[in-house]
CSV table of C-alpha atoms and ligand atoms in Angstrom, one decimal:
chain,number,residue,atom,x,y,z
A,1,UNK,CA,-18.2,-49.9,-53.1
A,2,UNK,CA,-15.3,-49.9,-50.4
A,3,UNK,CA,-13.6,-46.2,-49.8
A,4,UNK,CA,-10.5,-46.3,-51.3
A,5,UNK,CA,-8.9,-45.0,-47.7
A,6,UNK,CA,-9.6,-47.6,-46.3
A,7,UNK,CA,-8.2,-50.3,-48.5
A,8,UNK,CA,-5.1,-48.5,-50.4
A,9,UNK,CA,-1.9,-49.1,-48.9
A,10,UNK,CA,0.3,-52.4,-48.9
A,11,UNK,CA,-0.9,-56.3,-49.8
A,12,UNK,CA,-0.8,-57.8,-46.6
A,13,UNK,CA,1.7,-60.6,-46.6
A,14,UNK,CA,0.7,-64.3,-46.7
A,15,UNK,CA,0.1,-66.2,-43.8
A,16,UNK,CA,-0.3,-70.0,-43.7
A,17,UNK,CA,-4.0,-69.9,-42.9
A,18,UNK,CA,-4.7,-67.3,-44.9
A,19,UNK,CA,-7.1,-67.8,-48.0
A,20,UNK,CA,-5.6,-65.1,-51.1
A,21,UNK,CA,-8.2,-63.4,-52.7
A,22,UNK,CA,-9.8,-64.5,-56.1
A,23,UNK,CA,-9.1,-61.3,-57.9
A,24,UNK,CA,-11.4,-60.6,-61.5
A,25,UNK,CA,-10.3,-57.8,-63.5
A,26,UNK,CA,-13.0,-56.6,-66.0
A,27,UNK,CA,-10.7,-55.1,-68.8
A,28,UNK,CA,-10.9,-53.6,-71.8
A,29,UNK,CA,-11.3,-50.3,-73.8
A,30,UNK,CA,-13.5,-47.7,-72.9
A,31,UNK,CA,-16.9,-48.3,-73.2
A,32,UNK,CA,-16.8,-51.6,-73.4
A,33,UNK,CA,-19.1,-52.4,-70.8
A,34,UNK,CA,-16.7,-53.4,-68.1
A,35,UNK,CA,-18.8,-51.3,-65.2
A,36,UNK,CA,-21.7,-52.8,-66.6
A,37,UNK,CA,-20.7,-56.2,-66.0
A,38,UNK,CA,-18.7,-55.5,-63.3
A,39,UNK,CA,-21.8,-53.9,-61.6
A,40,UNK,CA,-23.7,-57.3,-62.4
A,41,UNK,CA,-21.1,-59.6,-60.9
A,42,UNK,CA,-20.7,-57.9,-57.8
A,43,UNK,CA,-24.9,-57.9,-57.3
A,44,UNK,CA,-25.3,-61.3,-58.4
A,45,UNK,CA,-22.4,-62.8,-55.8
A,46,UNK,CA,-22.2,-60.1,-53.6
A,47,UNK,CA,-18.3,-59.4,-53.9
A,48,UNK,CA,-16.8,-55.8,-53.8
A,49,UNK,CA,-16.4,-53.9,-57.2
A,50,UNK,CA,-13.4,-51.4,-57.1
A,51,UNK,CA,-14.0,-49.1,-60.5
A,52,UNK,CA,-10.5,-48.1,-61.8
A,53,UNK,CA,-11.6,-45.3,-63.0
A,54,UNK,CA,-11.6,-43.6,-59.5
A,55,UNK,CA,-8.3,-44.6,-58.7
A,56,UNK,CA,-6.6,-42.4,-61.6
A,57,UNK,CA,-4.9,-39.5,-60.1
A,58,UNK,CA,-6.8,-36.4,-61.1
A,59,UNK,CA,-3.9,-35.6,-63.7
A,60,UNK,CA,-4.7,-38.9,-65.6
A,61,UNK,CA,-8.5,-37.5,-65.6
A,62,UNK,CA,-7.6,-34.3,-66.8
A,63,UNK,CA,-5.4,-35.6,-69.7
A,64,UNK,CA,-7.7,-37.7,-71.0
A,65,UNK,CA,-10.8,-35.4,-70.5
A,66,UNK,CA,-9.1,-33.3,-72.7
A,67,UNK,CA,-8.1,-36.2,-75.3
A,68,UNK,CA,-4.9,-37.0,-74.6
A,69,UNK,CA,-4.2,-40.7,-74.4
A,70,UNK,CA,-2.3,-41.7,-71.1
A,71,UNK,CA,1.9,-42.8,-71.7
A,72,UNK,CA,3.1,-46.0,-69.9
A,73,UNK,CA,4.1,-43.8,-67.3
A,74,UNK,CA,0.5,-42.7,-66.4
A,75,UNK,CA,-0.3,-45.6,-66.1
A,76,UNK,CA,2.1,-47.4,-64.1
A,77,UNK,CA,1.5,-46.2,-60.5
A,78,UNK,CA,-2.4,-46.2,-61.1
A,79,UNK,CA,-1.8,-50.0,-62.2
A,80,UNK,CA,-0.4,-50.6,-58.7
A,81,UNK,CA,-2.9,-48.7,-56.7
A,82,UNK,CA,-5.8,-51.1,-58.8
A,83,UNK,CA,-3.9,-54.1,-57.2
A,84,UNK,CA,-3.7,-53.3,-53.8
A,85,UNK,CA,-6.9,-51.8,-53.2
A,86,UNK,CA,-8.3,-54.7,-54.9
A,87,UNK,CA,-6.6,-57.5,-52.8
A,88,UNK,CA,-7.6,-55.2,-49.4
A,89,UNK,CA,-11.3,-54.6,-50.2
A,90,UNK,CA,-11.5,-58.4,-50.9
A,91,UNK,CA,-14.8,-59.8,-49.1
A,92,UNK,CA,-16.0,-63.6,-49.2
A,93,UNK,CA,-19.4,-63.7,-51.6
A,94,UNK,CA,-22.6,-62.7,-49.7
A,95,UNK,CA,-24.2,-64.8,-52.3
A,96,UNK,CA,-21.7,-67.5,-53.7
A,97,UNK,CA,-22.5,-70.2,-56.8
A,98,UNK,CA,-24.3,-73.1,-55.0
A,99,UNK,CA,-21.8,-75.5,-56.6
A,100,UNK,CA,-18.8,-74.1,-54.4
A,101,UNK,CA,-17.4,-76.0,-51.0
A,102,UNK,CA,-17.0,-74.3,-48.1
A,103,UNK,CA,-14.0,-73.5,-48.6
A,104,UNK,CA,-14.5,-71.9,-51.7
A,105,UNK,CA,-17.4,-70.2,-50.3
A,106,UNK,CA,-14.8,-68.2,-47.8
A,107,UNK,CA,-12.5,-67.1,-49.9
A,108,UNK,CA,-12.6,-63.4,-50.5
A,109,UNK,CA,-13.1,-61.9,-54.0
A,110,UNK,CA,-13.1,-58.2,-55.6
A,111,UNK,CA,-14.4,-57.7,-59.1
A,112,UNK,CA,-12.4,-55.1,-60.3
A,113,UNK,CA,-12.5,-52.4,-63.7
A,114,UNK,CA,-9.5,-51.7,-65.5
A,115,UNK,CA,-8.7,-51.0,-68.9
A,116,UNK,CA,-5.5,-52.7,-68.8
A,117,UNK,CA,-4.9,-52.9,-72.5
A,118,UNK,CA,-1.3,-53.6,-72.9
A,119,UNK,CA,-0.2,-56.9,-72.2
A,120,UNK,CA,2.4,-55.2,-70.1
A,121,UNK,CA,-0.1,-53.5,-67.9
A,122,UNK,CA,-1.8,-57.3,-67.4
A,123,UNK,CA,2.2,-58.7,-66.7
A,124,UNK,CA,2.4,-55.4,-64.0
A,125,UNK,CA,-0.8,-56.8,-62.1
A,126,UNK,CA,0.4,-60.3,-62.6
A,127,UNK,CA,4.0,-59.0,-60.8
A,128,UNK,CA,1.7,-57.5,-58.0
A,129,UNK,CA,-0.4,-59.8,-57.5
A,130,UNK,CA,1.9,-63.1,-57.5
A,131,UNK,CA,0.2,-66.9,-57.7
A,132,UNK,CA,-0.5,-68.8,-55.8
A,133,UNK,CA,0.9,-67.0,-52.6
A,134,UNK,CA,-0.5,-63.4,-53.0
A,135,UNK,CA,-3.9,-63.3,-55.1
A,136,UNK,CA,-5.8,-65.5,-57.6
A,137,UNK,CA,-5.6,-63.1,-60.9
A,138,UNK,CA,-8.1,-63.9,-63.8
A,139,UNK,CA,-8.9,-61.1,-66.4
A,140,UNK,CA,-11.9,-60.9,-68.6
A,141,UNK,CA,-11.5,-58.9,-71.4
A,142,UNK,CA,-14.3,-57.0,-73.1
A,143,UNK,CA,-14.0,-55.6,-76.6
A,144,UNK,CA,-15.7,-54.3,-79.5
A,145,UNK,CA,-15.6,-52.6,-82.9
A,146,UNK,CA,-14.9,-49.2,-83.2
A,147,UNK,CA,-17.8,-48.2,-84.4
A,148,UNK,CA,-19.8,-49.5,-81.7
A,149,UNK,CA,-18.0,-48.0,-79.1
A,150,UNK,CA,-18.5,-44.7,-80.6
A,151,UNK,CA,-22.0,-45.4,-80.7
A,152,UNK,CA,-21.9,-46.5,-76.4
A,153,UNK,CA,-19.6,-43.6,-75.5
A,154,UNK,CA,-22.0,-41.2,-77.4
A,155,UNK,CA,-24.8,-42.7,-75.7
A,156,UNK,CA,-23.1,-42.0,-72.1
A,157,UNK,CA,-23.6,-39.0,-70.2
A,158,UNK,CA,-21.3,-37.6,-67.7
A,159,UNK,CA,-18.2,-39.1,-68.2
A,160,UNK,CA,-15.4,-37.1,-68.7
A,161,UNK,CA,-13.8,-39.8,-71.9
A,162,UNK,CA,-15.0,-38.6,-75.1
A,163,UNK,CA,-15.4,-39.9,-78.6
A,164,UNK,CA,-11.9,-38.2,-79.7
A,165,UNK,CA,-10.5,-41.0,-77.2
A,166,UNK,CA,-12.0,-44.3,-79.0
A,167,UNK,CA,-9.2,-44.5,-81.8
A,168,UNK,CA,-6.5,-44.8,-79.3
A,169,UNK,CA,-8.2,-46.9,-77.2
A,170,UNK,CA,-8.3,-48.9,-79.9
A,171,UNK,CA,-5.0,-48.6,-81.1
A,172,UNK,CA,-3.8,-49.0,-77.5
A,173,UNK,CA,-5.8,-52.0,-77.1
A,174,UNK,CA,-3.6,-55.7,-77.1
A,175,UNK,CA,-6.9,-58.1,-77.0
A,176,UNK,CA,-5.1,-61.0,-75.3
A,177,UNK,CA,-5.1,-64.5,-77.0
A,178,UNK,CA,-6.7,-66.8,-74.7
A,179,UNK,CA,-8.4,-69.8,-73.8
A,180,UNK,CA,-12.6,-70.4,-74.9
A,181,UNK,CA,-13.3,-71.3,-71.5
A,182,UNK,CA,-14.1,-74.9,-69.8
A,183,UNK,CA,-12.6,-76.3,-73.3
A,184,UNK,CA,-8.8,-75.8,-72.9
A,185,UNK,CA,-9.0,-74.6,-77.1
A,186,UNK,CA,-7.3,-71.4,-77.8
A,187,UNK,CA,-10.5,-69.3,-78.5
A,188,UNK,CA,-9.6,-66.1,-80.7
A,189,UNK,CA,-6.5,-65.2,-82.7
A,190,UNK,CA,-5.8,-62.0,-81.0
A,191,UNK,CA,-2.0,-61.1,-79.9
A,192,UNK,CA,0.6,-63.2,-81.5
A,193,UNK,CA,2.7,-63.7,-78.1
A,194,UNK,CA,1.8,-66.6,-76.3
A,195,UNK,CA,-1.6,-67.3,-74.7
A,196,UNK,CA,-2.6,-65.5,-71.9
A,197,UNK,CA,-4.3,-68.2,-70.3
A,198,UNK,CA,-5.8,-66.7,-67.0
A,199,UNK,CA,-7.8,-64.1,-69.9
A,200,UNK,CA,-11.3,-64.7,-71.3
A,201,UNK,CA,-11.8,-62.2,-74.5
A,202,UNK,CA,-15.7,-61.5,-74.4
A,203,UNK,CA,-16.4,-60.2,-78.1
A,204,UNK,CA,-19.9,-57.4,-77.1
A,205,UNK,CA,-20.4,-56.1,-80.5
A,206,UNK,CA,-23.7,-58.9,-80.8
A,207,UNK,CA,-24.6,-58.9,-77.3
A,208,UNK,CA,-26.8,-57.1,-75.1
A,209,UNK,CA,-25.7,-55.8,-71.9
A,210,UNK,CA,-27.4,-59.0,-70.2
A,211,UNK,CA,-26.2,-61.2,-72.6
A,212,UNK,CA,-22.4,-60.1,-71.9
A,213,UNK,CA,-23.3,-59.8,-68.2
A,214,UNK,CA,-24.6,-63.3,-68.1
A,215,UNK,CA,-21.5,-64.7,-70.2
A,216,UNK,CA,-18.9,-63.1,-67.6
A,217,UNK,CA,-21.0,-64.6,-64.9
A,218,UNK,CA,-20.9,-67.6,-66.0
A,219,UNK,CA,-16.9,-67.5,-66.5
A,220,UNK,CA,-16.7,-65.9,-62.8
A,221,UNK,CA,-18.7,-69.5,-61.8
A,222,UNK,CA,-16.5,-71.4,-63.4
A,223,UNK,CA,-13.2,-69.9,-61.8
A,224,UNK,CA,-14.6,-69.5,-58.4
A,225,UNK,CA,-15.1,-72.9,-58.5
A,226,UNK,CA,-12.5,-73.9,-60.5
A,227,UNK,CA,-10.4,-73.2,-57.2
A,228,UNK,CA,-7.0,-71.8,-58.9
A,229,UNK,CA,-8.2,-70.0,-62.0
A,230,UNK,CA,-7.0,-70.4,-65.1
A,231,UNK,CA,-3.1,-70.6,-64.9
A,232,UNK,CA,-1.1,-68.4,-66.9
A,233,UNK,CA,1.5,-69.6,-68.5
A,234,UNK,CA,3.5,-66.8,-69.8
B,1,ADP,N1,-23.3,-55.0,-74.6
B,1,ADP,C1,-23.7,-53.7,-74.7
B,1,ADP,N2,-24.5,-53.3,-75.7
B,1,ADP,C2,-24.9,-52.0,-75.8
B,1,ADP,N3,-24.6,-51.0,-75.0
B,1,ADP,C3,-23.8,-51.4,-73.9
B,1,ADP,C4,-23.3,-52.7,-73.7
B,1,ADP,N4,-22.6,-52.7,-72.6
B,1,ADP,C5,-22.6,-51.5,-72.1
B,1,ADP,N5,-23.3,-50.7,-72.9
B,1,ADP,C6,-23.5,-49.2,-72.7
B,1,ADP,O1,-22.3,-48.6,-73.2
B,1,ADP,C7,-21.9,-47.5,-72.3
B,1,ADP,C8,-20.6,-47.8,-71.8
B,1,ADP,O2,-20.7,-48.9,-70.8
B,1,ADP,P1,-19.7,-48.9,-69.5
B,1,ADP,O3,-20.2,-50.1,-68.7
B,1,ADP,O4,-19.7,-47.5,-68.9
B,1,ADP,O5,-18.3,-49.2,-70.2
B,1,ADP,P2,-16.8,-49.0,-69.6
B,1,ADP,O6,-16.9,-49.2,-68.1
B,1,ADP,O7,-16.0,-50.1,-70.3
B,1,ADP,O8,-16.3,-47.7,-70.0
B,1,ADP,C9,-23.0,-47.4,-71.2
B,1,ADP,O9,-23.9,-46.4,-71.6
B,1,ADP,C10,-23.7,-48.8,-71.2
B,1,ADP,O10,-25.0,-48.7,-70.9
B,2,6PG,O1,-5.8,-46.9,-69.6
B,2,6PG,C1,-6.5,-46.0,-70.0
B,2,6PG,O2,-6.4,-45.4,-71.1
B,2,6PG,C2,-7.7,-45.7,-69.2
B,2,6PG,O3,-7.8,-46.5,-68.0
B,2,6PG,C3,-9.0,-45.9,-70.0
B,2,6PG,O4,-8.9,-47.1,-70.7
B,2,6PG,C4,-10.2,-46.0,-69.2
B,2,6PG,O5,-11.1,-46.7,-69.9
B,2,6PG,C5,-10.6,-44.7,-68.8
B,2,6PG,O6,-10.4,-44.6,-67.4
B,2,6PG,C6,-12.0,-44.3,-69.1
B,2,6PG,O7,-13.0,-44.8,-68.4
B,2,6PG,P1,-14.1,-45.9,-68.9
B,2,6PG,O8,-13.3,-47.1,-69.2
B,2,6PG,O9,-15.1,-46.0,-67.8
B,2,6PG,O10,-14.6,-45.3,-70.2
């Protein structure tokens, strides 16, 4: 993983031969799996993972190691510092799909954790990370019941967000309404604003960790190569 010193700070500005970075946030509530399947699409294309969680200031951290859910507020500069450091520690692929061009090949890419669970936090990114000039921004969104994340979280050792945190989470939690991907349907009736196009919803309750990992791969395939991501229309 990149240090965080060396990549925090501004987003460069664009340049006319510059190639923005293909950005993939891995959202969700806790314990959902997103450093799971972060982990797995970093190894399997060789891009940088950032893990959000280190970026909290150690205020956010205490709060909610002693279960108190963060405010808007907690989370707004921390939703800013996940931009930028993952548009700076963006690195072409080591090991890119086959399928891509050269081109595609070249272009850097960061998989990224962050709960992001308000659709507001996704629109902050989206301000911060402006298409086409600035980043390519696509969000996959992992969920589950309640009950299994208590089960994961229980399962977890040394991590300072406890069981008492799952309900909010929960509660917290606006699981986009998106598109299935490669079909152009509208694949789940989550949030009753519009579609959040540039968001895949990954339901884990059923799935093993590989078979979630092997999903998001897939949909990381797909929008590497699909050149532009899936565009969000708003
Ligand atoms: N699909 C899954 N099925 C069962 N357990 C999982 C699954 N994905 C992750 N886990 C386990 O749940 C716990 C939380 O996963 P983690 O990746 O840390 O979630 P998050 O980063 O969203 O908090 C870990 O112990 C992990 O091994
Ligand atoms: O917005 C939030 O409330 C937090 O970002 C939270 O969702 C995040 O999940 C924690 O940082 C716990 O870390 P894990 O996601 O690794 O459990």
């Amino acid at each position: 993983m990149a240090s965080h010193d060396e990549v925090e700070g501004d987003i460069p500005p664009p340049t006319a031969s510059h190639q923005v970075p293909h950005i993939f946030i891995i959202a969700g509530p806790s314990a959902t799996g997103k450093s799971t399947v972060a982990r797995a699409i970093a190894e399997r294309f060789g891009v940088p993972m950032v893990e959000g969680d280190d970026l909290h200031p150690r205020e956010n951290i205490e709060k909610m190691s002693h279960g108190h859910p963060l405010t808007d507020d907690d989370r707004w500069d921390w939703l800013k510092t996940v931009a930028s450091v993952s548009v700076n520690s963006s690195k072409p692929p080591t090991s890119p799909p086959d399928e891509l061009d050269s081109e595609q090949q070249s272009r850097p890419a960061c998989v990224t954790t962050c709960s992001a669970l308000k659709r507001k936090y996704r629109d902050l990114l989206r301000s911060e990370l402006p298409e086409p000039e600035t980043a390519i921004l696509d969000f996959l969104f992992l969920t589950a019941s309640e009950e299994e994340l208590l089960r994961r979280i229980e399962g977890r050792d040394n991590h300072f967000m406890k069981k008492n945190m799952v309900r909010s989470q929960i509660i917290t939690a606006e699981v986009p309404r998106a598109l299935e991907p490669g079909t152009g349907e509208e694949g789940n009736d989550g949030d009753e604003r519009g579609i959040e196009s540039d968001c895949t919803v990954i339901w884990t309750d059923n799935l093993s960790q590989g078979e979630v990992a092997e999903r998001a791969m897939d949909v990381v395939r797909q929008l590497m190569l699909s050149d532009i991501g899936n565009e969000y229309k708003g």
